[in-house]
Structure formats: C-alpha cells, structure tokens
PDB file of C-alpha atoms in Angstrom:
ATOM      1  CA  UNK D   1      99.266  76.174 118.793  1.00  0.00           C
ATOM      2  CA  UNK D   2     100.449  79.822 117.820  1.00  0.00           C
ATOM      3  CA  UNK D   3      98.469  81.994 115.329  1.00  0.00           C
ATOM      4  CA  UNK D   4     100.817  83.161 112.361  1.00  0.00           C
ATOM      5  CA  UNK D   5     100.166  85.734 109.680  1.00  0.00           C
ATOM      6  CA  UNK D   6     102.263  86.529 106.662  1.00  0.00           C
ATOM      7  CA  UNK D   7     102.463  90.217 104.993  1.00  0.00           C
ATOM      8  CA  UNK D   8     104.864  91.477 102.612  1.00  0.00           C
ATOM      9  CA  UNK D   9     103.780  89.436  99.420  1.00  0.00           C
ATOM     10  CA  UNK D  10     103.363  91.471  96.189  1.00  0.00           C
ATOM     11  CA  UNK D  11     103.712  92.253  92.798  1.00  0.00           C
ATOM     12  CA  UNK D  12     107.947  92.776  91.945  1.00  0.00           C
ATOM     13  CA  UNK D  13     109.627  92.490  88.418  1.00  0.00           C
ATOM     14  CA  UNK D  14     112.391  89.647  87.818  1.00  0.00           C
ATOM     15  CA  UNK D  15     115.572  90.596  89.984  1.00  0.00           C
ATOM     16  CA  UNK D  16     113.594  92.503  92.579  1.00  0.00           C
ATOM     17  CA  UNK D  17     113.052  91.711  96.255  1.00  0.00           C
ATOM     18  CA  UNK D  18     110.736  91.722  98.490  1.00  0.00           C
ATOM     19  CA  UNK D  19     110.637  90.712 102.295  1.00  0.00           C
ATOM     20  CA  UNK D  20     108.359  88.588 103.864  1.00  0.00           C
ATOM     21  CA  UNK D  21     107.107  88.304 107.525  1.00  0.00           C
ATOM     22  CA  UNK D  22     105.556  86.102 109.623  1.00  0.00           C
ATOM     23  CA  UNK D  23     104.165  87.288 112.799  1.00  0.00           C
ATOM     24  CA  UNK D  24     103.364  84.983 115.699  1.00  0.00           C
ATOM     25  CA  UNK D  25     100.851  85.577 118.186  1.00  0.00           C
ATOM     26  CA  UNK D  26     102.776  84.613 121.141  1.00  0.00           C
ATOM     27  CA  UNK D  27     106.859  83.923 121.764  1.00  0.00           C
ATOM     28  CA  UNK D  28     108.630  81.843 119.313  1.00  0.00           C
ATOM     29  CA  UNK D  29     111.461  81.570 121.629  1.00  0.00           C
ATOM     30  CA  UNK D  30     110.232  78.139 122.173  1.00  0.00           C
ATOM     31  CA  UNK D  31     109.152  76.731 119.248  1.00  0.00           C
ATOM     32  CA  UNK D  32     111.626  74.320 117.815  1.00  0.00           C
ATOM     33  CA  UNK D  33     110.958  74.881 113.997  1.00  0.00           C
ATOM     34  CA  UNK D  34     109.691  77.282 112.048  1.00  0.00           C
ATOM     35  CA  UNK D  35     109.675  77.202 107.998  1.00  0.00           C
ATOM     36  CA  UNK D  36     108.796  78.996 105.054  1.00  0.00           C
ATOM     37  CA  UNK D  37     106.855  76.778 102.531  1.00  0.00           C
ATOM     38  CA  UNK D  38     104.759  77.873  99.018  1.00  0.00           C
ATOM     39  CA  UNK D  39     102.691  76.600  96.801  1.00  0.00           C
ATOM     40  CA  UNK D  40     102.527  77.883  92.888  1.00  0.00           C
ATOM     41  CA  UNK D  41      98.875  76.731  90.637  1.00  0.00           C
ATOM     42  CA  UNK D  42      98.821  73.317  90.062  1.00  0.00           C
ATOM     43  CA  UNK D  43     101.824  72.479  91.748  1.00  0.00           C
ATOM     44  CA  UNK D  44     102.728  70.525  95.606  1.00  0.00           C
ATOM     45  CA  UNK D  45     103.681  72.406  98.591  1.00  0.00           C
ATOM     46  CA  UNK D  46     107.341  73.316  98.470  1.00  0.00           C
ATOM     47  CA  UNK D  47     109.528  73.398 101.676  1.00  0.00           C
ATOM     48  CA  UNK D  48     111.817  76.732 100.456  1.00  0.00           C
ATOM     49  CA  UNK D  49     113.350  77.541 103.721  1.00  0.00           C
ATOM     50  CA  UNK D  50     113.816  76.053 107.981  1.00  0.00           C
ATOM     51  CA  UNK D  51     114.771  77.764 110.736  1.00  0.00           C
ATOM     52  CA  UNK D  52     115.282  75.817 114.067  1.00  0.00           C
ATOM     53  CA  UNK D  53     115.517  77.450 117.286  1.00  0.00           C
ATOM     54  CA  UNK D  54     119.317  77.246 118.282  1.00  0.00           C
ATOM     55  CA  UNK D  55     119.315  79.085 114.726  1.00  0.00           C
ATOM     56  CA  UNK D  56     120.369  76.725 112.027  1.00  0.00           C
ATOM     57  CA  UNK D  57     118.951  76.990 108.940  1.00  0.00           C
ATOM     58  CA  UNK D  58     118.045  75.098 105.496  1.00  0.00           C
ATOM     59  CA  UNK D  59     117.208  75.832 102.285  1.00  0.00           C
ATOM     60  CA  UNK D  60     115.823  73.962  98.986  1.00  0.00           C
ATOM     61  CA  UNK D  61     117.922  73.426  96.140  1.00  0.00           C
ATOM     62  CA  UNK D  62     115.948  75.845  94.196  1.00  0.00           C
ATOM     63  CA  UNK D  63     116.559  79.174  96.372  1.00  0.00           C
ATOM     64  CA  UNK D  64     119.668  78.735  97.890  1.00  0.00           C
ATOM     65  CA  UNK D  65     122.045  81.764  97.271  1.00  0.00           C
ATOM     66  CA  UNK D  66     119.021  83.970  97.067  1.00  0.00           C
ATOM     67  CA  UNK D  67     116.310  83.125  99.956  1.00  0.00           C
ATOM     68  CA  UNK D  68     117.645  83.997 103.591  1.00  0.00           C
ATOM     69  CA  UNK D  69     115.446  83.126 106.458  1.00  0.00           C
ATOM     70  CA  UNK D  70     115.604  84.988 109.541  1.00  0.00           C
ATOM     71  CA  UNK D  71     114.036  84.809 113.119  1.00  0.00           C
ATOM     72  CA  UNK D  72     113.826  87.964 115.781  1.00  0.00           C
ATOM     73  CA  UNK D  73     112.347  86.199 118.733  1.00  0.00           C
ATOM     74  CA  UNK D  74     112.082  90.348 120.210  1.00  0.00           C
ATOM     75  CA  UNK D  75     109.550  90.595 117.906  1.00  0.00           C
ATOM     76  CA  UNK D  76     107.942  87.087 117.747  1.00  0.00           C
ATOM     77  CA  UNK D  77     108.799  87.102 113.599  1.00  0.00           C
ATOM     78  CA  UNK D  78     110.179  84.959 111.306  1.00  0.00           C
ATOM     79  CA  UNK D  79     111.541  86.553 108.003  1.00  0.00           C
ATOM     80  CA  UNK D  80     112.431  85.523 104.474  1.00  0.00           C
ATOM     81  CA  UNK D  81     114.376  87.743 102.319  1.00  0.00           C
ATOM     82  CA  UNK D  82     114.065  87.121  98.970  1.00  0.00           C
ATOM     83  CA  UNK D  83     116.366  88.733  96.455  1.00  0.00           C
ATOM     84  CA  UNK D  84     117.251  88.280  92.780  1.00  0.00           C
ATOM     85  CA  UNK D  85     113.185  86.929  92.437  1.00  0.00           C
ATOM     86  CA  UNK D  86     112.719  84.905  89.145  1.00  0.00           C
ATOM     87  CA  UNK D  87     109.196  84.142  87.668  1.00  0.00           C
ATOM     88  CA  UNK D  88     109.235  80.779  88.909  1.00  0.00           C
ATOM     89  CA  UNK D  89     109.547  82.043  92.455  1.00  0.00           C
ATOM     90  CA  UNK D  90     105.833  83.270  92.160  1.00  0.00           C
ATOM     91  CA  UNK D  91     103.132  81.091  94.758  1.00  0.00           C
ATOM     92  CA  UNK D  92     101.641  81.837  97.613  1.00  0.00           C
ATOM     93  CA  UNK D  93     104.005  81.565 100.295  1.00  0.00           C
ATOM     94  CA  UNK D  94     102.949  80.132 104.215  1.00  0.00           C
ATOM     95  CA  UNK D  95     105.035  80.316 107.453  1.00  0.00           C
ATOM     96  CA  UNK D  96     104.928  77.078 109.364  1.00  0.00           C
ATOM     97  CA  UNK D  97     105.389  76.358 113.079  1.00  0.00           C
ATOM     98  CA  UNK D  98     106.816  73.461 114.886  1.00  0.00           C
ATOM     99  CA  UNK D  99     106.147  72.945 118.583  1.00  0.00           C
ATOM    100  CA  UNK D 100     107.092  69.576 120.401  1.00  0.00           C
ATOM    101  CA  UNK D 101     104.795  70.023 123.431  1.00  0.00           C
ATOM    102  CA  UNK D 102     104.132  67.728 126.305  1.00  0.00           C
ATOM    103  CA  UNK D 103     105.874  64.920 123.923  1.00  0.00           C
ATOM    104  CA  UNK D 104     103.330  66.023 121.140  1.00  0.00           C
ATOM    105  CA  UNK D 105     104.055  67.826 117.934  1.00  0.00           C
ATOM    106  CA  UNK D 106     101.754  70.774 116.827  1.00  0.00           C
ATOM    107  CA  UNK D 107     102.149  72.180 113.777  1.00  0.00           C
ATOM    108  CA  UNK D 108     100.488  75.873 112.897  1.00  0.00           C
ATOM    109  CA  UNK D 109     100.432  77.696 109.528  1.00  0.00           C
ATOM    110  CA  UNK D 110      99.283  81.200 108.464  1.00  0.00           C
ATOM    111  CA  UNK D 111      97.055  82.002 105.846  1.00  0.00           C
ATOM    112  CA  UNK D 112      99.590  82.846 103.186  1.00  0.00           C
ATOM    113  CA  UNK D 113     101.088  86.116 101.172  1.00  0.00           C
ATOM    114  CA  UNK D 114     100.712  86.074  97.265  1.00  0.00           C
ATOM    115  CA  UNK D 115     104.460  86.119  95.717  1.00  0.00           C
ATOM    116  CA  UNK D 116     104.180  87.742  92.303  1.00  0.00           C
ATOM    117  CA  UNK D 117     107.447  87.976  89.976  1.00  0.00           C
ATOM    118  CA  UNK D 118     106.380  89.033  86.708  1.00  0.00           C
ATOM    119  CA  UNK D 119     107.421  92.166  84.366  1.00  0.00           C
TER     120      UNK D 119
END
C-alpha cells in the first residue's frame, strides 16, 4: 500500500477556491485509480472525483463543472481544484488509492483535509 496525505483544506467564502493535494509516498505511476472522496457531519462518504492511470477521469453529479482532478506522476500527487465552492461543498475531503497487485486489490486513504465554505 502507498501512504497518502492531503493539505490544502481551509476556511474560503462561497465562490472561492481552494486546491487540494494529495501526496503519495512512493510513484503513482502505477497505481490504477486514484479518487477524491468526502464526507460532511452526519452524512455517507461521497465519491466527488476518479482519476485512472491512462488519465480518464469522473466526476459526481454534484461537482461537475466546478471540481477538476488532476494527477502529476513527477511529483507523486494527485490534485483537486475546486472552484466556484458552495456551502454544501464543506466535509472533510480523503484521497483514495487503487492498486491491483499480484491479482489483489489494495486500497489506501489519507487522513483527510477539512473543506470549509462558509461567509
């Protein structure tokens, strides 16, 4: 499994942005999938946003327009831009990794960043 950690969460008024990273503790060259998910109080898990490793992506419903995920295997990071943030956006966001290894799947996930959208 690869170690992930998430920075760039914070505190940004409705309409702002804010820019997310996940950083991976080894090449992510390899790893098939790697996804954005986040979780708000009282709510389930959301899948917001996939990135596969030939580069295709996917987005909920919910985000789409607004939520661009990104991948810079140079730098062993996944990214989500988020722009045009709307109070409902707020949760704490997790990166998620996907490995098929050996013909066994391995899933990792980072600690979280809080998402805050609130004037």
């Amino acid at each position: 499994q690869v170690q992930l950690v998430e920075s760039g969460g914070g505190l940004v008024q409705p309409g702002g942005s804010l820019r997310l990273s996940c950083a991976a503790s080894r090449s992510i060259s390899s790893i098939n999938v790697m996804r954005w998910y986040r979780q708000a109080p009282g709510k389930q898990r959301e899948l917001v946003a996939t990135i596969t490793s030939g580069g295709g992506t996917n987005y909920a419903s919910s985000i789409k327009g607004r939520f661009t995920i990104s991948r810079d295997n140079a730098k062993n990071t996944v990214y989500l831009q988020m722009n045009s943030l709307k109070p409902e956006d707020t949760a704490v966001y997790y990166c998620n990794a996907k490995e098929v290894r050996l013909n066994r799947e391995y899933n990792s996930w980072g600690q979280g960043t809080q998402v805050t959208v609130s004037s």
